[in-house]
Short mmCIF file of C-alpha atoms in Angstrom, two decimals:
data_model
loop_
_atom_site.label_atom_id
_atom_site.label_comp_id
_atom_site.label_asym_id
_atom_site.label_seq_id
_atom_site.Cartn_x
_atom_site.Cartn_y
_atom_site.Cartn_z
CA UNK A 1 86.22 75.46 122.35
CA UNK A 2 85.32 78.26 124.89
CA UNK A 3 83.96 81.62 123.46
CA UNK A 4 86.40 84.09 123.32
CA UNK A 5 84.89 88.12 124.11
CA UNK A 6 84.66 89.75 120.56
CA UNK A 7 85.17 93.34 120.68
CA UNK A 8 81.79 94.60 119.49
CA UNK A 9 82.56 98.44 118.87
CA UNK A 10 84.56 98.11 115.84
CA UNK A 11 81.91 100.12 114.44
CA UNK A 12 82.94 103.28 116.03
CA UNK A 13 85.90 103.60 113.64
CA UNK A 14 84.46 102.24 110.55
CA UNK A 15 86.01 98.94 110.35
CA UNK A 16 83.28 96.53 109.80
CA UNK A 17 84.00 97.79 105.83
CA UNK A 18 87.78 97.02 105.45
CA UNK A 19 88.32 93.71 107.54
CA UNK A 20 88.14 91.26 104.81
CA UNK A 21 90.22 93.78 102.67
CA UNK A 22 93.24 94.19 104.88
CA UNK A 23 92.85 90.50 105.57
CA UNK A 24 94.44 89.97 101.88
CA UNK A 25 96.19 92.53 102.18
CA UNK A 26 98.19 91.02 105.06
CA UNK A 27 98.07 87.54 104.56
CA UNK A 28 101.40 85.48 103.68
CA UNK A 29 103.30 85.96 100.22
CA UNK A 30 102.69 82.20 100.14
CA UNK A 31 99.36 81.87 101.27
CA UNK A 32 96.40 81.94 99.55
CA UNK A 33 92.84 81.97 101.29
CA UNK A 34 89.50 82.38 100.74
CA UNK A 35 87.29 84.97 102.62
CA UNK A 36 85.78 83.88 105.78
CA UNK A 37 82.09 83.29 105.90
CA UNK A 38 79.54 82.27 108.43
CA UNK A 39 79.74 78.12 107.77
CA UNK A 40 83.90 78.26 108.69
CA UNK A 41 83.99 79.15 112.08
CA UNK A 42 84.51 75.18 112.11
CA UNK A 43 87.65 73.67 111.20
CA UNK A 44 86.33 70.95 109.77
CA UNK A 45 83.37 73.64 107.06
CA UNK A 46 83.84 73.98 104.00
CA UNK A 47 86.16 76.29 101.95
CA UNK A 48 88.92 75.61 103.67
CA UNK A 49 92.56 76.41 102.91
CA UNK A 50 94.46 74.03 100.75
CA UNK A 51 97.75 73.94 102.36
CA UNK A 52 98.91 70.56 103.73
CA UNK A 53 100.83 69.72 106.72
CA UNK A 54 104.10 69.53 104.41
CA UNK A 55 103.32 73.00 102.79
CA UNK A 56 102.68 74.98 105.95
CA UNK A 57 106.00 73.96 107.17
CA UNK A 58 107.35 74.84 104.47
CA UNK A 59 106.12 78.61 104.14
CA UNK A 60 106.63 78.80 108.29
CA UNK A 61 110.64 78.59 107.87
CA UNK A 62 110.48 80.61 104.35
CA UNK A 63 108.43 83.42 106.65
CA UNK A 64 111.36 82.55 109.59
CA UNK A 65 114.25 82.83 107.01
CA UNK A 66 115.87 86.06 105.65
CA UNK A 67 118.31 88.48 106.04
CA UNK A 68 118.56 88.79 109.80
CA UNK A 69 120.87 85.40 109.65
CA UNK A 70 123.72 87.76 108.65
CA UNK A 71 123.58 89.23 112.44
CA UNK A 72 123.95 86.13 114.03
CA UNK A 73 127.47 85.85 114.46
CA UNK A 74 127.82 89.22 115.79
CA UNK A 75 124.74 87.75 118.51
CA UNK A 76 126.86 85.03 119.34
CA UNK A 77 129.79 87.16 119.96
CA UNK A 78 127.21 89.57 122.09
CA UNK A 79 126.20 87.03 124.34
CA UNK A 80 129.57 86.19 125.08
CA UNK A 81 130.37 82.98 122.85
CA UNK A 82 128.81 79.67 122.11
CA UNK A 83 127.11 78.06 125.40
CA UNK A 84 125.76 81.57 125.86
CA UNK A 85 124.44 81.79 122.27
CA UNK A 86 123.02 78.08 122.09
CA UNK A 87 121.80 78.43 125.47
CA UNK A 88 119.82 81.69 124.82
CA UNK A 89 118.36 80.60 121.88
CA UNK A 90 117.10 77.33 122.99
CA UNK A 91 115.40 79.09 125.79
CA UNK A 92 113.96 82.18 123.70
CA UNK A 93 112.84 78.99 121.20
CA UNK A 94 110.04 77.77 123.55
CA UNK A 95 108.44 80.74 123.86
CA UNK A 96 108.52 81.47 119.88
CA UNK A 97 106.57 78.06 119.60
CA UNK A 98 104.21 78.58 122.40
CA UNK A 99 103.50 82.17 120.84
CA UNK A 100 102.30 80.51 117.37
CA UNK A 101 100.31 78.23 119.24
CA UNK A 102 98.29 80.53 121.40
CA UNK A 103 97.73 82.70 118.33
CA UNK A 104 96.56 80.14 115.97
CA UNK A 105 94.24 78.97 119.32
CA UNK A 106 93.21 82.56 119.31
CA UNK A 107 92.38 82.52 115.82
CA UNK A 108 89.95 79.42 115.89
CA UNK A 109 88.81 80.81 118.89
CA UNK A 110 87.62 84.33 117.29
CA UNK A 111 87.31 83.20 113.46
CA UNK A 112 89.40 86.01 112.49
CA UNK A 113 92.77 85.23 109.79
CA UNK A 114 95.28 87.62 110.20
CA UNK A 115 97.48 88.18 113.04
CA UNK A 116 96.09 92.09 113.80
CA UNK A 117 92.44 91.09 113.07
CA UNK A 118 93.02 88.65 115.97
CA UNK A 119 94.68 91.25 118.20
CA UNK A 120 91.38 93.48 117.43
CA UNK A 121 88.95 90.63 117.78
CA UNK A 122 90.49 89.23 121.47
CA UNK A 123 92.26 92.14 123.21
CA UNK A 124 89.83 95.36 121.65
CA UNK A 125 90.19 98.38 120.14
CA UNK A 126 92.97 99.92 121.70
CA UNK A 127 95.23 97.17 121.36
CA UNK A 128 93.97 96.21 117.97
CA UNK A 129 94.99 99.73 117.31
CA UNK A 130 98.80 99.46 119.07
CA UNK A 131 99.43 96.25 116.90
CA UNK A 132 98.72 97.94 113.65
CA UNK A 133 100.72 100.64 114.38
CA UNK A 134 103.70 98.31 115.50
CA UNK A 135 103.34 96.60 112.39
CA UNK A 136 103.70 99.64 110.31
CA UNK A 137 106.85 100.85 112.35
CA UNK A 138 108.03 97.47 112.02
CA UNK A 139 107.73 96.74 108.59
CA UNK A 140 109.31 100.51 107.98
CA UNK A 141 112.28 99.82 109.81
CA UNK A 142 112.95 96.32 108.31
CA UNK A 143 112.54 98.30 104.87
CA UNK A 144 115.39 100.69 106.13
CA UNK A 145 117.31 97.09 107.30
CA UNK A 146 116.90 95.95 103.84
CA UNK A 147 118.56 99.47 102.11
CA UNK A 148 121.44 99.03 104.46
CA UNK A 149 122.06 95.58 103.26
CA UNK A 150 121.95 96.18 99.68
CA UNK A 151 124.82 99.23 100.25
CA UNK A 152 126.39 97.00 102.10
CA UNK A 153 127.02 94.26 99.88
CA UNK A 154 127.42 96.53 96.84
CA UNK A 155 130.54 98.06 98.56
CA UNK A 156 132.34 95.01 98.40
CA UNK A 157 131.08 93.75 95.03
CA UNK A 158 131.90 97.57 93.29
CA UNK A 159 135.34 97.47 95.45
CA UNK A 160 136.30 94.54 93.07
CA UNK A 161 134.65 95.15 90.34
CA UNK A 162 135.90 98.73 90.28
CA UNK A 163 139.71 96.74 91.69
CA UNK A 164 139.95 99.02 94.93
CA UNK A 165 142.01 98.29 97.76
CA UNK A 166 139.40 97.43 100.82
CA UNK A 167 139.34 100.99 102.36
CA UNK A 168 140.20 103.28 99.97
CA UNK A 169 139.14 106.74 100.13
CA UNK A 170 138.42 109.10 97.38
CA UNK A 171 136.27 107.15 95.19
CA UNK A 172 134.67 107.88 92.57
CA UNK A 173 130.98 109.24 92.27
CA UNK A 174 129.61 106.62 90.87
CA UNK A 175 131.09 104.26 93.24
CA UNK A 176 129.63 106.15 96.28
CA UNK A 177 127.35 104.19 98.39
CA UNK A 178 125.04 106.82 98.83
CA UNK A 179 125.06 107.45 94.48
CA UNK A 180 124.69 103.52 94.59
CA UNK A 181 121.92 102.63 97.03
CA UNK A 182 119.63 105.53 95.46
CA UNK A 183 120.04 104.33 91.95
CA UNK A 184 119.21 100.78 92.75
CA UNK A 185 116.45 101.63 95.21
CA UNK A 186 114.96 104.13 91.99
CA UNK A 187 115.39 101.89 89.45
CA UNK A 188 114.41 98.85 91.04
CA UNK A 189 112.30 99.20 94.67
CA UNK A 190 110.58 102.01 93.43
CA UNK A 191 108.83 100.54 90.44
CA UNK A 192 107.78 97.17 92.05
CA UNK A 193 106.60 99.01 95.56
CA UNK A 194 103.80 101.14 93.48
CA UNK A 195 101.48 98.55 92.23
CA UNK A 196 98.54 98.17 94.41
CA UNK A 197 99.31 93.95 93.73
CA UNK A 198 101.89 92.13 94.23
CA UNK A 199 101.84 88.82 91.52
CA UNK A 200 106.00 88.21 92.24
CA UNK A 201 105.66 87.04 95.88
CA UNK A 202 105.81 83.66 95.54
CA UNK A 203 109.08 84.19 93.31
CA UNK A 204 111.27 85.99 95.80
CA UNK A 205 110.21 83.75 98.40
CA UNK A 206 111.69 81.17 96.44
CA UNK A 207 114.40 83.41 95.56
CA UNK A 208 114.96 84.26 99.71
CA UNK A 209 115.11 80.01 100.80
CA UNK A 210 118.09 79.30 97.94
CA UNK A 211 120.37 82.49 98.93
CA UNK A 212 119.22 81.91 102.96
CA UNK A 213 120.68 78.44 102.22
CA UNK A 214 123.78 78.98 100.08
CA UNK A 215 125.04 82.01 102.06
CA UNK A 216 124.50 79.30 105.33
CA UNK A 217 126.62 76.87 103.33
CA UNK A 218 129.16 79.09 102.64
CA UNK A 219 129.79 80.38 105.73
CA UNK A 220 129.97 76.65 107.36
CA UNK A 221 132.27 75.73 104.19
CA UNK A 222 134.30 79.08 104.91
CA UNK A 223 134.61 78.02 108.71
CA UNK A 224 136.03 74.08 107.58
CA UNK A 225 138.37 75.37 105.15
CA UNK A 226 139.32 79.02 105.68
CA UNK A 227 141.33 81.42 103.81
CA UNK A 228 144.55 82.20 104.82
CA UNK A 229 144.07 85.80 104.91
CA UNK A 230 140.93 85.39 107.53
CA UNK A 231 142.49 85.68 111.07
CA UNK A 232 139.68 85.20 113.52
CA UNK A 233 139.78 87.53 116.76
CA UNK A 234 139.65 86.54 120.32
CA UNK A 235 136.82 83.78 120.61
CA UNK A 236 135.50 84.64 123.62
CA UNK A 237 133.98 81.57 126.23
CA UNK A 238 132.07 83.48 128.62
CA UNK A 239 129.71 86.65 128.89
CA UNK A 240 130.97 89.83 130.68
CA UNK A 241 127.64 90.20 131.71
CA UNK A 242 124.03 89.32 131.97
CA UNK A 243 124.03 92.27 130.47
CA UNK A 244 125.16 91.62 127.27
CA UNK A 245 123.58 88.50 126.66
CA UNK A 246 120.01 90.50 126.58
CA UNK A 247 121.50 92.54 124.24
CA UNK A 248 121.57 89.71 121.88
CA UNK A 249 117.59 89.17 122.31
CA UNK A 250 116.57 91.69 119.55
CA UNK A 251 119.28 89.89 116.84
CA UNK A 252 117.08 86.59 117.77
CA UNK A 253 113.66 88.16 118.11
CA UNK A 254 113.80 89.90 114.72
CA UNK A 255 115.33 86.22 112.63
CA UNK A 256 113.02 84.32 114.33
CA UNK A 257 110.13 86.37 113.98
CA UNK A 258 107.33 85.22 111.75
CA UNK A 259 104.24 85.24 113.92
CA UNK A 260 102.80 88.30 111.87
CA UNK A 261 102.42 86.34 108.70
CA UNK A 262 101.39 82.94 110.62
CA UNK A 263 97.85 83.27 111.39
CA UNK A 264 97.63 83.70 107.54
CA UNK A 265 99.36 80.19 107.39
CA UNK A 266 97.37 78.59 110.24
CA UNK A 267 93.82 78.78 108.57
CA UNK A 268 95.26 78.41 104.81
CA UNK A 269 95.62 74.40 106.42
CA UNK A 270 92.94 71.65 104.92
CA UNK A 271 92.38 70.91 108.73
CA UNK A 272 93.38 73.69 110.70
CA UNK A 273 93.53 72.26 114.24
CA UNK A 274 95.79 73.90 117.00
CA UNK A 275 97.08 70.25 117.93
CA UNK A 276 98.68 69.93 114.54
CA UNK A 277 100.04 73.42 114.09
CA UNK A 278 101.69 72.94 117.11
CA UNK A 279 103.50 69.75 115.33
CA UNK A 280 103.94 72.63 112.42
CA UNK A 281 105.76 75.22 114.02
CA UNK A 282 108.02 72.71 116.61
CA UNK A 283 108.90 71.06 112.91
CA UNK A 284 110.02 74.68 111.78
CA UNK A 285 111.31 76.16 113.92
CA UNK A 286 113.88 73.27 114.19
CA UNK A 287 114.78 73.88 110.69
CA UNK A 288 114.97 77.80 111.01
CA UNK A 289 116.98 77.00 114.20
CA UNK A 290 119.54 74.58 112.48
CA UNK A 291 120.13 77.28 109.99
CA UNK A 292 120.97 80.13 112.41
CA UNK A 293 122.52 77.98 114.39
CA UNK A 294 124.89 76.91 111.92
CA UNK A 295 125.43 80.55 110.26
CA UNK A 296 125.90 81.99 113.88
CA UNK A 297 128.35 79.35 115.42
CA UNK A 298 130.64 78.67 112.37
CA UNK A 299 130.53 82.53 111.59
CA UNK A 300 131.36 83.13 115.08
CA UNK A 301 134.17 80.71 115.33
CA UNK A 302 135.64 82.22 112.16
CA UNK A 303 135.92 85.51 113.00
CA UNK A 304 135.31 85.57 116.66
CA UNK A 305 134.77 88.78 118.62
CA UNK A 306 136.06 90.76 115.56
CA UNK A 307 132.39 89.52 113.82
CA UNK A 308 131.17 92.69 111.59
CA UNK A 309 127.20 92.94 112.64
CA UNK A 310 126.79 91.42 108.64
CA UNK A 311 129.01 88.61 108.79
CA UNK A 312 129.25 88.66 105.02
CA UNK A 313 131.39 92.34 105.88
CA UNK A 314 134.17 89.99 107.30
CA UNK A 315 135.15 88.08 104.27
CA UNK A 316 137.21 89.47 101.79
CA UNK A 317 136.15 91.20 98.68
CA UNK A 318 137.89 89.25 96.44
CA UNK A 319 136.43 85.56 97.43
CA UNK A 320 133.93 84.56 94.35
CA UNK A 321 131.44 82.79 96.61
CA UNK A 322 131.02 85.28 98.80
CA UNK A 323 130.35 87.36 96.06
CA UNK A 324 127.56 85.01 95.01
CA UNK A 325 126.17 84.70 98.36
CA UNK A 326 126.10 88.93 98.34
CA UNK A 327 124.28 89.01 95.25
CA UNK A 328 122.01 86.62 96.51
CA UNK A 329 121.27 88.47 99.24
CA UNK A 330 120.85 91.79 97.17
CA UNK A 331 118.26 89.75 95.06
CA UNK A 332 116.69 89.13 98.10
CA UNK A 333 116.25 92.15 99.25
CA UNK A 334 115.41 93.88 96.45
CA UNK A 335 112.08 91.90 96.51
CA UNK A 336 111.85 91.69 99.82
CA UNK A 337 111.50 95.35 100.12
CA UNK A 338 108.50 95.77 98.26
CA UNK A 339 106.54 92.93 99.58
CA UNK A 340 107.40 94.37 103.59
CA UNK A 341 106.30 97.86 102.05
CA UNK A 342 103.07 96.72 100.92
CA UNK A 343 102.32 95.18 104.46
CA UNK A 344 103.10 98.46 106.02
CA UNK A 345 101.30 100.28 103.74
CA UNK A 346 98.06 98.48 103.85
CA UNK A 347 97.96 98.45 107.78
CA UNK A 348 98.34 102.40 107.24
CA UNK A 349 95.74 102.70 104.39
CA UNK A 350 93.27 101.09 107.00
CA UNK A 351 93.67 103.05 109.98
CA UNK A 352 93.58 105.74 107.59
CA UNK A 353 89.88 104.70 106.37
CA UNK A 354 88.59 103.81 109.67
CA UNK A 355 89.91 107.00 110.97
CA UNK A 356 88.01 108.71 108.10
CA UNK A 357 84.87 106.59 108.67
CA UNK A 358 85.30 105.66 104.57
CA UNK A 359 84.80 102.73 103.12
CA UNK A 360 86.64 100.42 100.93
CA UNK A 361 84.94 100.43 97.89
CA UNK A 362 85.53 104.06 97.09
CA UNK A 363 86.74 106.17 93.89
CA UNK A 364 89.47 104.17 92.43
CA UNK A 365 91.12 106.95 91.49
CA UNK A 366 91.28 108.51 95.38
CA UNK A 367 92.45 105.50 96.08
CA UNK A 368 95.34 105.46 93.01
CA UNK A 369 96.45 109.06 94.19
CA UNK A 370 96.86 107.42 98.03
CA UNK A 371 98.90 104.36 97.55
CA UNK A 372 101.03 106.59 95.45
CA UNK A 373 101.77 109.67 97.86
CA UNK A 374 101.71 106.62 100.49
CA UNK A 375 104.47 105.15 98.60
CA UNK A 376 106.76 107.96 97.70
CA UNK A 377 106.37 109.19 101.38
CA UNK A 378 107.64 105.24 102.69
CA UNK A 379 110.17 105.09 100.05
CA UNK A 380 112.06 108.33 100.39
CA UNK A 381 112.04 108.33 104.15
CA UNK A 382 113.35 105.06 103.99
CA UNK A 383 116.07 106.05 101.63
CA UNK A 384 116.95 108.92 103.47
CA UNK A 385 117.33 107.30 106.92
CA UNK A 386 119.75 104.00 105.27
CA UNK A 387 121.48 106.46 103.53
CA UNK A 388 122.92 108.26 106.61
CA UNK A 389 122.59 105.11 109.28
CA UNK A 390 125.65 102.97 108.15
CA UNK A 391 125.52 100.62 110.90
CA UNK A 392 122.74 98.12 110.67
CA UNK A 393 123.41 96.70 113.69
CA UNK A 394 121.65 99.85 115.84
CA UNK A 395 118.72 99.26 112.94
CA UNK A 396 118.69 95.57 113.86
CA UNK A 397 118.19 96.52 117.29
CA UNK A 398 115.68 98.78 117.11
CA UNK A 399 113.50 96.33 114.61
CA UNK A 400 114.07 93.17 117.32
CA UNK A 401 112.76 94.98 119.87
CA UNK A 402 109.82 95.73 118.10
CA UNK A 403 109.63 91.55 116.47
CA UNK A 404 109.44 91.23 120.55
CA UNK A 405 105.93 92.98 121.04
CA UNK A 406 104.67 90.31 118.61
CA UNK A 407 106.40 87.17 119.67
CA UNK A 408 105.82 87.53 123.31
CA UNK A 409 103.68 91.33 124.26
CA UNK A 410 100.50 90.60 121.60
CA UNK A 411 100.06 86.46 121.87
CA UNK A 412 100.53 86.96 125.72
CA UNK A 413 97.74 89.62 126.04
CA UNK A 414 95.39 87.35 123.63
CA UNK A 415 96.27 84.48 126.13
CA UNK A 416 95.01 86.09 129.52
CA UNK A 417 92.22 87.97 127.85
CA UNK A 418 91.45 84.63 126.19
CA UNK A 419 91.45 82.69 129.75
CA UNK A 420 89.69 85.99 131.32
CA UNK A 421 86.37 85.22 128.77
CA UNK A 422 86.52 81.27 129.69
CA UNK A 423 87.34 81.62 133.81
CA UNK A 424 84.28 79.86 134.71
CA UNK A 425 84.62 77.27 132.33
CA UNK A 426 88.24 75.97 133.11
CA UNK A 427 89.48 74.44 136.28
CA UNK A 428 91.62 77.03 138.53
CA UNK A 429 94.74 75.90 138.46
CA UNK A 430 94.70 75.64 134.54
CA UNK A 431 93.62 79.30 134.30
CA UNK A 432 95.86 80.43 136.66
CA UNK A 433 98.58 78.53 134.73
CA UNK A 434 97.71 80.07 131.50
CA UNK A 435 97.26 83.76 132.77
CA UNK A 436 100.50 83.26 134.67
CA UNK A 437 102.18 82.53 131.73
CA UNK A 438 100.10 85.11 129.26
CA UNK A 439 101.83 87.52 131.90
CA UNK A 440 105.07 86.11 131.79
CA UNK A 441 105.33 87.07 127.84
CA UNK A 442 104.18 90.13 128.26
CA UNK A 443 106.46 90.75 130.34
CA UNK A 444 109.48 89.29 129.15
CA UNK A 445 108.85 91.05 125.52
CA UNK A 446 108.18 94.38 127.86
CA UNK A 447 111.70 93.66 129.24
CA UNK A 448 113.36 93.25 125.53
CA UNK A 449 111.88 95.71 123.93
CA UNK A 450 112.34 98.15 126.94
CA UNK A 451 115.96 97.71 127.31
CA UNK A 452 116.80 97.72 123.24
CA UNK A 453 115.06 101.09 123.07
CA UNK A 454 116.86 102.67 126.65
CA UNK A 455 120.29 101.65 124.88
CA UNK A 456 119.16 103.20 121.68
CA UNK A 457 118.54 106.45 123.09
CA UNK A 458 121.32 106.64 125.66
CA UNK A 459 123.92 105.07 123.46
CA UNK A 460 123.50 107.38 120.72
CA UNK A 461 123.26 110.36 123.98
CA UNK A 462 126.22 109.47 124.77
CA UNK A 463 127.83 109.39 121.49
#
């Protein structure tokens, strides 16, 4: 394999220190890796990761799967019905898959293991920088996604519980969503976001596949037998415009985004070869696409254009489960939260040391006192924001936009300044080809994330 240009000045900022750090800190909940030496740079050395074909598949569509499946619906019904869904998303799928391939090619390439050690490595400084920063604003706003959908589904499960009528007003205090999110996000998110480890990851990624399947399966059991009190509204069979079927990009960009935690995935492989990854992510992102597909056509279908942005919003309190697949989903994202947190806050602990110039290895209890003040900052803002945006729909937005930059904007720079280090060494027309299409994703994740943050300013202007 060609070389690929290594940015050399990492030193400026202090990095050399923290790589290998921030490489745990950001690998996958289900990966585990060794530290990179000199004798790996080939795939075949020694040390290797022990994940097999199977297994990488595996923790691709757990990475792929979570809580964005509850917007699909509403996506459907944005894009103006079914061939407009199903046609958008088998289009936006071959550029997922190409977009884990170039990175894991990227990876080899640079002998670097996480997905913003490769931006640094192949693009430089600046956009090594960008990409952390993305990831940090991304990971926060997911964590605000995930506050939303635990209020969410605790107003439904309290409205029975407590035997209100769906909409009633005047309830009590300790029924209020606000009183309701804050005690569970105190009681539970703070306490497990603290630790500087995280030993539970490998549980709630369990715990996310099993309610990601059973809340599918109910919904597609919902839409073959419904209730009689669920009265779908108009179902519609066309798009008003071209329009609104970009506006359901973001809904797709943030479900089907896992390209952060797959370059993690990609050298925790026994033979890490870009061939069979490729095999790897085409098998999963089959899967992940069966899923949504499923969840977003037979949600669709039930409720049609009268979707709520979480489909689980439509059904009726009372249905027992639904009320499973909710508190599913709030077990989900109760663990969830922290492990998304701890991303976040590591990217920001290490632009925080290189901006410093400090290393690593410093007083523990410096250190302690950071993470801490680092995590009650994250965690209240957080709270605060969910707590006064109700609609997680305009959060879903926001977030998908931002899942573009690093499906399409970050693996489509590392593609053209890949082919830029190797243009004497490859024919023409296949370097044209691949810089071509390296310019192609950037632009088209330019394009999404662009438009989803012009209609989130001007729509809330205008409101």
């Amino acid at each position: 394999m060609a070389e690929v240009s290594i940015n050399s000045d990492l030193g400026e900022w202090g990095s050399s220190s923290d790589s290998g750090e921030r490489a745990r800190l950001l690998q996958s909940p289900c990966v585990d890796t060794a530290p990179k030496s000199e004798g790996e740079a080939s795939p075949e050395g020694p040390g290797r990761g022990t994940t097999s074909t199977i297994g990488a598949i595996f923790i691709v569509v757990n990475a792929c799967l979570g809580a964005g499946l509850l917007n699909f619906p509403a996506a459907f019904s944005t894009a103006g019905g079914l061939a407009a869904g199903v046609t958008l998303q088998m289009g936006m799928l071959v550029f997922i898959i190409s977009g884990l391939v170039i990175l894991a090619y990227c990876s080899q390439a640079s002998n670097e293991r996480t997905y913003q050690e490769v931006v640094w490595a192949v693009c430089g400084k600046l956009t090594g920088v960008l990409c952390e920063v993305t990831i940090a604003i991304y990971t926060f706003g997911t964590c605000i996604a995930f506050l939303i959908i635990i209020g969410d589904q605790q107003d439904k499960i309290i409205a029975v519980m407590a035997k209100e009528p769906e909409g009633a007003g005047g309830s009590l205090w300790y029924t209020d969503r606000k009183f309701t999110i804050s005690l569970t996000a105190f009681l539970f998110i703070l306490p497990l976001s603290i630790p500087r480890e995280i030993g539970f990851q490998k549980y709630a990624s369990f715990l996310s596949v099993v309610g990601t399947w059973y809340v599918t399966a109910i919904i597609i059991i919902k839409y073959i037998w419904p209730d009689k009190e669920m009265t779908p509204g108009d179902i519609l069979t066309r798009p008003a415009s071209w329009v609104a079927v970009f506006n359901a990009m973001p809904t797709i960009c943030f479900g089907f985004q896992c390209h952060v935690s797959s370059v993690p995935v990609f050298n925790s492989m026994r033979r890490p070869k870009v061939k069979t990854w490729g095999g790897v992510v085409t098998a999963a992102m089959v899967i992940a696409l069966a899923v949504y597909m499923g969840t977003g056509i037979c949600g669709f279908l039930t409720f049609g254009a009268a979707v709520d942005p979480d489909v689980l919003l439509s059904y009726p309190s009372e249905d027992m489960a639904v009320a499973v697949a909710r508190a599913f989903i709030i077990l989900s994202v109760l663990t969830s939260y922290p492990i998304l947190h701890f991303c976040g806050r590591a990217v920001v602990e290490g632009l925080w040391l290189r901006y410093q110039g400090m290393p690593v290895e410093e007083d523990v209890g410096r250190e302690r006192r950071r993470r801490v003040l680092q995590t009650l900052v994250w965690f209240l803002l957080t709270l605060l924001l969910a707590l006064f945006i109700p609609d997680i729909g305009k959060v879903i937005s926001v977030i998908g936009g931002l899942a573009a930059c690093f499906i399409f904007v970050f693996p489509g720079l590392c593609l053209i300044q890949a082919k830029l280090s190797e243009m004497e060494e490859v024919k023409p027309a296949s370097w044209w080809a691949l810089v071509s299409y390296g310019v192609l994703l950037v632009t088209l994740g330019a394009f999404i994330f662009g438009q989803t943050t012009a209609n989130a300013i001007f729509v809330d202007l205008l409101a």
